[in-house]
Coordinates of C-alpha atoms in Angstrom, one line a residue:
M9 CA 78.6 -21.9 -67.2
T10 CA 80.7 -20.7 -64.9
L11 CA 82.6 -22.0 -61.7
L12 CA 83.8 -19.6 -59.0
A13 CA 85.3 -19.6 -55.3
V14 CA 86.3 -17.6 -52.9
G15 CA 88.1 -18.3 -49.6
I16 CA 91.2 -17.6 -47.4
N17 CA 93.0 -20.4 -45.7
Y18 CA 96.4 -20.2 -43.2
N19 CA 98.6 -19.4 -45.8
T20 CA 96.5 -16.2 -46.6
A21 CA 95.1 -14.9 -43.0
P22 CA 95.9 -14.9 -40.1
V23 CA 93.9 -16.7 -36.9
S24 CA 92.2 -13.0 -36.2
I25 CA 90.4 -13.0 -39.7
R26 CA 90.4 -17.0 -39.8
E27 CA 88.1 -16.7 -37.1
R28 CA 85.3 -14.1 -38.5
L29 CA 84.9 -16.0 -41.4
A30 CA 83.8 -19.4 -39.3
Y31 CA 80.9 -21.0 -40.4
P32 CA 79.4 -22.9 -37.4
A33 CA 76.9 -26.0 -38.1
E34 CA 73.8 -23.6 -36.4
I35 CA 74.5 -21.1 -39.1
L36 CA 75.4 -23.3 -41.8
D37 CA 72.4 -24.1 -43.3
S38 CA 70.7 -20.6 -43.1
S39 CA 73.8 -19.0 -44.5
L40 CA 74.0 -22.0 -47.8
K41 CA 70.5 -20.6 -48.5
D42 CA 70.9 -16.5 -48.0
L43 CA 74.3 -17.4 -50.3
W44 CA 72.0 -19.1 -53.4
H45 CA 69.2 -16.7 -53.1
L46 CA 72.0 -14.4 -54.4
K47 CA 71.5 -13.4 -58.2
D48 CA 72.8 -15.1 -60.8
I49 CA 74.3 -17.6 -58.5
S50 CA 72.5 -21.2 -59.0
E51 CA 74.7 -23.8 -56.7
A52 CA 76.6 -22.9 -53.7
A53 CA 78.7 -24.6 -51.1
I54 CA 80.7 -23.5 -47.7
L55 CA 83.9 -25.6 -46.7
S56 CA 85.0 -24.2 -43.3
T57 CA 87.7 -25.6 -40.8
C58 CA 89.7 -24.2 -38.4
N59 CA 92.3 -23.3 -41.5
R60 CA 90.0 -22.1 -44.4
T61 CA 86.9 -20.8 -45.2
E62 CA 86.0 -21.2 -48.6
F63 CA 82.9 -20.6 -51.2
Y64 CA 82.0 -22.3 -54.0
C65 CA 79.7 -21.2 -56.3
E66 CA 77.7 -21.9 -60.1
S67 CA 76.1 -20.1 -62.3
S68 CA 74.7 -20.1 -65.8
N69 CA 75.7 -16.8 -66.2
E70 CA 79.1 -16.8 -68.2
N71 CA 79.3 -13.1 -68.8
K72 CA 78.9 -12.0 -65.5
H73 CA 82.5 -13.5 -63.8
I74 CA 83.7 -10.3 -62.5
L75 CA 80.3 -9.1 -61.3
I76 CA 79.1 -12.5 -59.2
E77 CA 82.5 -12.5 -58.0
H78 CA 82.3 -8.9 -56.6
M79 CA 79.0 -9.9 -55.6
L80 CA 80.2 -12.6 -53.4
I81 CA 82.4 -10.9 -52.0
D82 CA 80.2 -8.2 -50.8
W83 CA 78.0 -10.5 -49.7
I84 CA 80.9 -11.7 -47.1
T85 CA 81.6 -8.6 -45.9
Q86 CA 78.1 -8.0 -45.5
T87 CA 76.4 -10.8 -43.7
R88 CA 79.9 -11.5 -41.9
N89 CA 80.5 -7.7 -40.6
I90 CA 83.7 -7.1 -41.7
K91 CA 84.7 -4.4 -43.2
P92 CA 85.8 -4.9 -46.8
N93 CA 89.3 -3.5 -46.4
D94 CA 89.7 -5.7 -43.7
L95 CA 89.4 -8.3 -45.8
T96 CA 89.9 -8.5 -49.3
P97 CA 93.5 -8.6 -48.8
Y98 CA 93.5 -12.1 -47.4
L99 CA 91.7 -13.5 -50.7
Y100 CA 92.1 -15.8 -53.1
T101 CA 89.8 -16.4 -56.2
Y102 CA 90.0 -19.8 -58.4
N103 CA 87.5 -19.6 -61.3
D104 CA 86.7 -22.8 -63.7
N105 CA 89.2 -24.7 -64.1
Q106 CA 91.7 -23.1 -61.7
L107 CA 88.8 -24.0 -58.9
I108 CA 88.4 -27.8 -60.0
R109 CA 92.5 -27.7 -59.4
H110 CA 92.1 -26.1 -56.5
M111 CA 88.7 -28.4 -55.2
F112 CA 91.0 -31.8 -55.9
R113 CA 94.4 -30.6 -53.9
V114 CA 92.9 -29.8 -51.1
A115 CA 90.8 -33.3 -51.2
C116 CA 94.1 -34.7 -51.0
G117 CA 95.4 -32.7 -48.8
L118 CA 98.0 -30.8 -51.2
D119 CA 97.3 -27.5 -50.0
S120 CA 96.7 -28.1 -45.7
M121 CA 99.4 -27.5 -43.6
V122 CA 100.3 -30.4 -42.6
L123 CA 101.1 -32.3 -46.2
G124 CA 99.1 -35.1 -47.2
E125 CA 96.6 -34.7 -43.8
P126 CA 93.3 -36.9 -44.1
Q127 CA 91.0 -34.9 -42.0
I128 CA 90.4 -32.2 -44.8
L129 CA 88.3 -35.1 -47.4
G130 CA 85.8 -35.7 -44.4
Q131 CA 85.7 -31.6 -44.0
M132 CA 84.7 -31.5 -47.8
K133 CA 82.4 -34.3 -47.7
A134 CA 80.5 -32.4 -44.7
A135 CA 80.6 -29.4 -46.6
Y136 CA 78.7 -31.8 -49.7
Q137 CA 76.3 -32.7 -47.4
A138 CA 75.5 -29.5 -45.6
A139 CA 74.6 -28.1 -48.9
N140 CA 73.0 -31.0 -50.3
E141 CA 70.7 -31.3 -47.4
A142 CA 69.9 -27.4 -47.8
G143 CA 69.0 -28.0 -51.0
T144 CA 71.8 -25.5 -52.9
L145 CA 73.4 -27.9 -55.2
G146 CA 72.7 -29.2 -58.6
K147 CA 74.1 -30.3 -62.1
Y148 CA 77.0 -29.0 -62.0
L149 CA 78.5 -28.4 -58.4
G150 CA 77.3 -31.6 -57.2
K151 CA 79.1 -33.2 -59.6
L152 CA 82.6 -31.7 -59.1
F153 CA 82.4 -33.1 -55.7
Q154 CA 81.8 -36.2 -56.3
H155 CA 84.7 -36.2 -58.9
T156 CA 86.9 -34.6 -56.4
F157 CA 85.7 -37.0 -53.4
A158 CA 86.9 -39.9 -56.2
A159 CA 90.6 -38.3 -57.3
A160 CA 91.3 -38.0 -53.6
K161 CA 90.3 -41.5 -53.1
K162 CA 92.8 -42.6 -56.1
V163 CA 95.5 -40.0 -54.6
R164 CA 95.0 -42.1 -51.7
T165 CA 94.9 -45.4 -53.2
D166 CA 97.9 -44.6 -55.6
T167 CA 100.0 -43.1 -53.1
A168 CA 101.6 -42.9 -50.4
I169 CA 100.5 -39.5 -49.2
G170 CA 99.0 -40.5 -46.5
S171 CA 100.6 -43.7 -45.2
S172 CA 103.3 -42.2 -42.5
P173 CA 102.3 -40.2 -39.3
V174 CA 103.8 -36.2 -39.9
S175 CA 102.3 -35.5 -36.2
V176 CA 104.5 -36.6 -33.2
A177 CA 101.1 -37.9 -31.6
F178 CA 100.3 -39.9 -34.9
A179 CA 103.8 -41.3 -34.3
A180 CA 103.5 -42.6 -31.0
V181 CA 99.9 -44.4 -32.1
Q182 CA 102.0 -45.6 -35.2
L183 CA 104.6 -47.0 -33.5
A184 CA 102.1 -48.8 -30.7
Q185 CA 100.3 -50.9 -33.9
Q186 CA 104.0 -51.5 -33.9
I187 CA 104.8 -53.2 -31.0
F188 CA 101.2 -54.2 -30.0
D189 CA 99.5 -56.8 -32.1
K190 CA 95.7 -55.5 -31.3
L191 CA 95.2 -51.8 -29.6
S192 CA 91.7 -53.5 -28.2
E193 CA 93.0 -55.4 -25.8
Q194 CA 95.3 -52.8 -24.4
T195 CA 96.1 -49.9 -22.2
A196 CA 97.0 -46.7 -22.3
I197 CA 97.3 -43.9 -19.9
L198 CA 97.5 -40.3 -21.0
I199 CA 99.6 -37.8 -18.6
G200 CA 98.2 -34.2 -19.7
A201 CA 95.1 -32.5 -20.8
G202 CA 96.7 -30.3 -23.7
E203 CA 96.7 -30.2 -27.1
T204 CA 98.9 -33.5 -27.8
I205 CA 97.2 -35.2 -25.7
E206 CA 94.0 -34.6 -27.0
L207 CA 95.2 -35.3 -30.4
T208 CA 97.2 -38.7 -29.4
A209 CA 93.6 -39.8 -28.0
R210 CA 91.6 -39.1 -30.8
H211 CA 94.2 -41.4 -32.8
L212 CA 94.5 -44.3 -29.9
V213 CA 90.1 -44.5 -30.5
Q214 CA 90.5 -44.2 -34.3
H215 CA 92.4 -47.3 -34.4
G216 CA 90.7 -49.2 -31.8
I217 CA 92.6 -49.2 -28.6
G218 CA 90.8 -51.2 -25.9
R219 CA 91.2 -48.6 -22.5
I220 CA 91.8 -45.3 -21.8
I221 CA 93.1 -43.1 -18.4
I222 CA 93.5 -39.7 -18.3
A223 CA 96.2 -38.2 -16.1
N224 CA 96.5 -34.7 -14.8
R225 CA 97.7 -32.2 -11.8
T226 CA 93.9 -30.0 -12.6
Y227 CA 91.6 -33.5 -12.1
D228 CA 88.9 -31.3 -14.1
K229 CA 90.3 -31.3 -17.3
A230 CA 91.7 -34.3 -17.1
H231 CA 87.8 -35.7 -16.6
A232 CA 86.7 -33.1 -19.7
L233 CA 88.5 -35.0 -22.1
A234 CA 88.3 -38.3 -20.8
T235 CA 84.8 -37.7 -21.4
R236 CA 84.9 -36.6 -24.7
F237 CA 86.5 -40.1 -25.7
N238 CA 84.8 -42.6 -23.2
G239 CA 87.6 -42.5 -20.3
Y240 CA 88.9 -42.5 -16.7
A241 CA 89.3 -39.9 -15.5
I242 CA 92.7 -39.6 -12.3
A243 CA 94.7 -36.9 -10.8
L244 CA 97.8 -37.0 -11.2
S245 CA 99.0 -38.1 -7.8
E246 CA 97.0 -41.3 -8.4
L247 CA 99.3 -42.0 -11.8
P248 CA 101.8 -44.2 -9.0
M249 CA 98.5 -46.6 -8.1
H250 CA 97.3 -47.1 -11.5
L251 CA 101.1 -47.2 -13.7
A252 CA 100.9 -51.0 -13.7
E253 CA 97.4 -51.3 -15.8
A254 CA 99.1 -49.3 -18.4
D255 CA 100.2 -50.9 -21.6
I256 CA 100.7 -47.4 -23.4
V257 CA 102.3 -44.3 -21.9
V258 CA 102.2 -40.9 -23.5
S259 CA 103.4 -37.9 -21.7
S260 CA 103.6 -34.2 -22.7
T261 CA 103.0 -31.6 -19.6
A262 CA 104.6 -28.5 -19.0
S263 CA 106.4 -29.7 -15.7
S264 CA 109.6 -28.4 -15.3
L265 CA 111.1 -31.5 -12.9
P266 CA 109.9 -35.0 -14.5
I267 CA 106.8 -37.2 -13.4
L268 CA 108.1 -40.6 -13.7
G269 CA 111.4 -41.8 -12.8
K270 CA 112.9 -45.1 -13.0
G271 CA 112.1 -46.5 -9.2
R272 CA 108.5 -45.5 -10.0
V273 CA 108.3 -47.9 -13.5
E274 CA 110.3 -50.8 -12.6
S275 CA 108.1 -50.9 -9.4
A276 CA 105.2 -51.1 -12.5
I277 CA 107.2 -53.6 -14.8
K278 CA 107.0 -55.8 -11.6
K279 CA 103.3 -55.8 -10.3
R280 CA 102.8 -56.6 -14.3
K281 CA 104.7 -59.2 -14.4
H282 CA 107.7 -57.7 -16.6
K283 CA 104.9 -58.3 -19.4
P284 CA 106.3 -55.1 -21.9
M285 CA 105.6 -51.4 -21.1
F286 CA 105.2 -49.4 -24.4
M287 CA 106.6 -45.3 -22.7
V288 CA 106.3 -42.1 -25.0
D289 CA 107.9 -38.4 -23.5
L290 CA 106.4 -35.8 -26.1
A291 CA 107.3 -33.2 -23.3
V292 CA 110.3 -30.6 -23.5
P293 CA 111.9 -30.9 -20.5
R294 CA 111.2 -34.3 -20.3
D295 CA 108.3 -35.8 -18.2
I296 CA 109.7 -39.3 -18.3
E297 CA 113.7 -39.7 -16.6
S298 CA 116.0 -41.1 -19.5
E299 CA 117.7 -43.7 -16.9
V300 CA 113.8 -45.8 -17.9
E301 CA 115.2 -46.6 -21.0
Q302 CA 117.7 -48.8 -19.2
L303 CA 114.7 -51.3 -17.8
N304 CA 114.2 -54.4 -19.5
D305 CA 110.4 -54.6 -20.8
V306 CA 109.8 -50.7 -21.3
Y307 CA 110.0 -49.2 -25.0
L308 CA 110.5 -45.6 -24.3
Y309 CA 110.6 -42.9 -26.9
T310 CA 111.3 -39.6 -26.9
V311 CA 110.1 -36.9 -29.1
D312 CA 113.3 -36.6 -30.6
D313 CA 113.3 -40.3 -32.0
L314 CA 109.9 -39.4 -33.2
K315 CA 111.1 -36.5 -34.9
N316 CA 113.6 -38.5 -37.1
T317 CA 110.9 -40.7 -38.2
I318 CA 108.7 -37.5 -38.9
D319 CA 111.2 -36.1 -41.4
Q320 CA 111.6 -39.3 -43.1
N321 CA 107.9 -39.6 -43.6
M322 CA 107.9 -35.7 -44.9
D323 CA 110.6 -37.0 -47.6
N324 CA 108.5 -39.4 -48.7
R325 CA 105.1 -37.4 -48.6
R326 CA 106.5 -34.9 -50.9
K327 CA 107.3 -37.4 -53.2
A328 CA 103.8 -38.5 -52.5
A329 CA 102.4 -35.1 -53.5
E330 CA 104.2 -35.6 -56.8
Q331 CA 102.9 -38.2 -58.2
A332 CA 99.4 -36.9 -56.7
E333 CA 99.4 -33.8 -58.7
E334 CA 100.4 -36.2 -61.4
I335 CA 96.9 -37.6 -61.1
I336 CA 95.0 -34.7 -60.2
D337 CA 96.4 -33.5 -63.9
T338 CA 94.4 -36.7 -65.2
Q339 CA 91.6 -35.9 -62.7
V340 CA 90.7 -32.8 -64.1
E341 CA 90.7 -33.4 -67.8
H342 CA 88.4 -36.3 -66.8
F343 CA 85.9 -33.4 -65.1
L344 CA 86.7 -30.8 -68.5
S345 CA 85.6 -33.7 -70.6
W346 CA 82.3 -34.4 -68.4
L347 CA 81.8 -31.0 -68.8
R348 CA 82.4 -30.6 -72.3
S349 CA 80.2 -33.0 -72.9
Q350 CA 77.2 -31.1 -71.5
G351 CA 77.2 -28.7 -74.4
A352 CA 76.8 -31.8 -76.8
L353 CA 74.1 -33.4 -74.4
T354 CA 72.5 -30.1 -74.4
T355 CA 72.4 -29.9 -78.5
I356 CA 70.9 -33.2 -78.9
K357 CA 68.5 -32.7 -76.8
D358 CA 67.3 -29.8 -78.7
Y359 CA 67.8 -31.4 -82.0
R360 CA 65.7 -34.7 -80.7
I361 CA 62.8 -32.6 -79.5
Q362 CA 63.1 -30.7 -82.9
A363 CA 62.9 -33.7 -84.6
E364 CA 59.9 -35.7 -82.0
Q365 CA 57.7 -32.1 -83.0
I366 CA 58.1 -33.0 -87.0
R367 CA 57.2 -36.4 -86.5
D368 CA 54.2 -35.9 -84.0
D369 CA 53.3 -33.0 -87.2
A370 CA 53.9 -35.3 -89.8
L371 CA 52.0 -38.0 -88.2
R372 CA 48.7 -36.4 -87.2
K373 CA 48.5 -35.7 -91.1
T374 CA 48.6 -38.6 -92.0
L375 CA 46.1 -40.0 -89.6
N376 CA 43.9 -37.5 -90.7
Q377 CA 44.5 -38.2 -94.5
L378 CA 43.6 -42.1 -93.8
Q379 CA 40.5 -40.9 -91.7
S380 CA 39.6 -39.5 -94.7
G381 CA 39.6 -42.2 -97.0
I382 CA 43.1 -42.2 -98.9
S383 CA 44.7 -45.8 -98.6
A384 CA 46.8 -47.4 -96.3
E385 CA 49.7 -47.4 -98.9
E386 CA 49.6 -43.7 -100.1
A387 CA 49.5 -42.4 -96.6
L388 CA 52.8 -44.4 -96.0
Q389 CA 53.9 -43.2 -99.0
R390 CA 52.9 -39.7 -98.1
L391 CA 54.2 -40.1 -94.2
A392 CA 57.7 -40.8 -96.1
H393 CA 57.9 -38.1 -98.6
T394 CA 57.3 -35.6 -95.7
L395 CA 59.3 -36.7 -92.7
T396 CA 62.1 -36.8 -95.7
N397 CA 62.0 -33.8 -96.7
K398 CA 60.8 -32.0 -92.9
L399 CA 64.1 -33.7 -91.7
I400 CA 66.8 -32.8 -94.5
H401 CA 65.2 -29.2 -95.1
T402 CA 67.0 -27.5 -92.3
P403 CA 70.5 -28.8 -92.8
S404 CA 71.0 -28.5 -96.1
A405 CA 69.5 -24.9 -96.3
Q406 CA 72.4 -24.4 -93.7
I407 CA 75.1 -26.2 -95.7
R408 CA 73.6 -24.6 -98.7
E409 CA 74.0 -20.8 -97.5
A410 CA 77.7 -22.5 -95.7
G411 CA 79.3 -23.5 -99.4
A412 CA 77.3 -19.6 -100.8
N413 CA 80.1 -18.1 -97.4
E414 CA 83.1 -20.3 -98.6
R415 CA 82.2 -21.9 -94.5
H416 CA 84.5 -24.7 -96.0
D417 CA 84.7 -25.9 -92.1
L418 CA 80.7 -26.1 -91.6
I419 CA 80.5 -28.5 -95.0
A420 CA 83.4 -30.6 -93.6
A421 CA 81.8 -30.8 -90.0
A422 CA 78.3 -31.7 -91.6
R423 CA 80.0 -34.6 -94.2
E424 CA 81.7 -35.7 -90.7
I425 CA 78.2 -36.0 -88.5
F426 CA 76.0 -37.3 -91.3
K427 CA 79.0 -39.7 -91.8
L428 CA 78.3 -38.8 -95.9
N429 CA 80.7 -40.9 -97.9
N430 CA 81.6 -39.6 -101.8
T431 CA 78.9 -39.7 -104.5
Q432 CA 82.0 -38.9 -106.6

């Protein structure tokens, strides 16, 4: 049995290459089945994200390791219409023990662009589900995925790898949670429609925000983003009419001038009857005038304020990552122990089949003897004698040959397997 992975990621390949190896949902099922039908590949799965694409395979043929790797690379280049020379410089491969450790590290976020990020575990689970539904998983790769998820869960439970925010959007939402007891009772106004605002909206929704309003200079962009998060869109010109509704304000635009001044925020606070307002300015240059911080009942944070938190949290994640590596060492050994046990199970199964065949033959012979008229006592004695001779014949012959060839290791193993006591 051989485990093999071929892949690219954000470290090894530029986005121009990564996008050519993307596997959207509409082609994933057929691609999995196509890969699975390749000669010598018994199991297959594909992990495809914006930062990595990896092909996991299992083969029952242990002697064609390099050939299978080349065959897999040929399949990738042909099916994705990429010249081999354009792809191979960016590829990496993992085999057996290396692959096991790699999958564990990926699932734990230790191989991610953002150390410890949790999204990759969900993406790996989606890859497992897709392969499972396509029927391309089996005993070994399926078990490896399950053990990967268990290892990631243990790392998340036993370390602080994912507990500290390391993106400004996530840090902003975490800070909001500290200020408000229940986000479900709060309204958030997000100013802008770029990637940072989109990520902030996603985190707010995941943490149960009550209501989201998206404000942007271009209404259509605000509407498109608000629709994705069940929010309400307004044009930037409408912001003064809605600002008093906001418990949380997060702004990230490309404006060269401030969007919110002290006077406008002060008016909103009065309308709110001085109910606290949490504001985060993620823009550079700033969207919110610094004088706003002077207002009572306003908690204003800038990107620099969050950066200090992020830097400290990144240090915490690095320390947690060291603990995670130790956990992964143990989990890898657990999976390797399971793999080693599979060879023993095959031997046990074969030995049992052989013994049952001997039993059935002996029983059939004894039943014929009973029908021919011999006594039950004599038939049982013959059965016991036949079974004993048949069961010990082959082991005895093998041990005798081991003695003749001075294979003392086999003799010692036989004594241990059969738990033989010294008779002398």
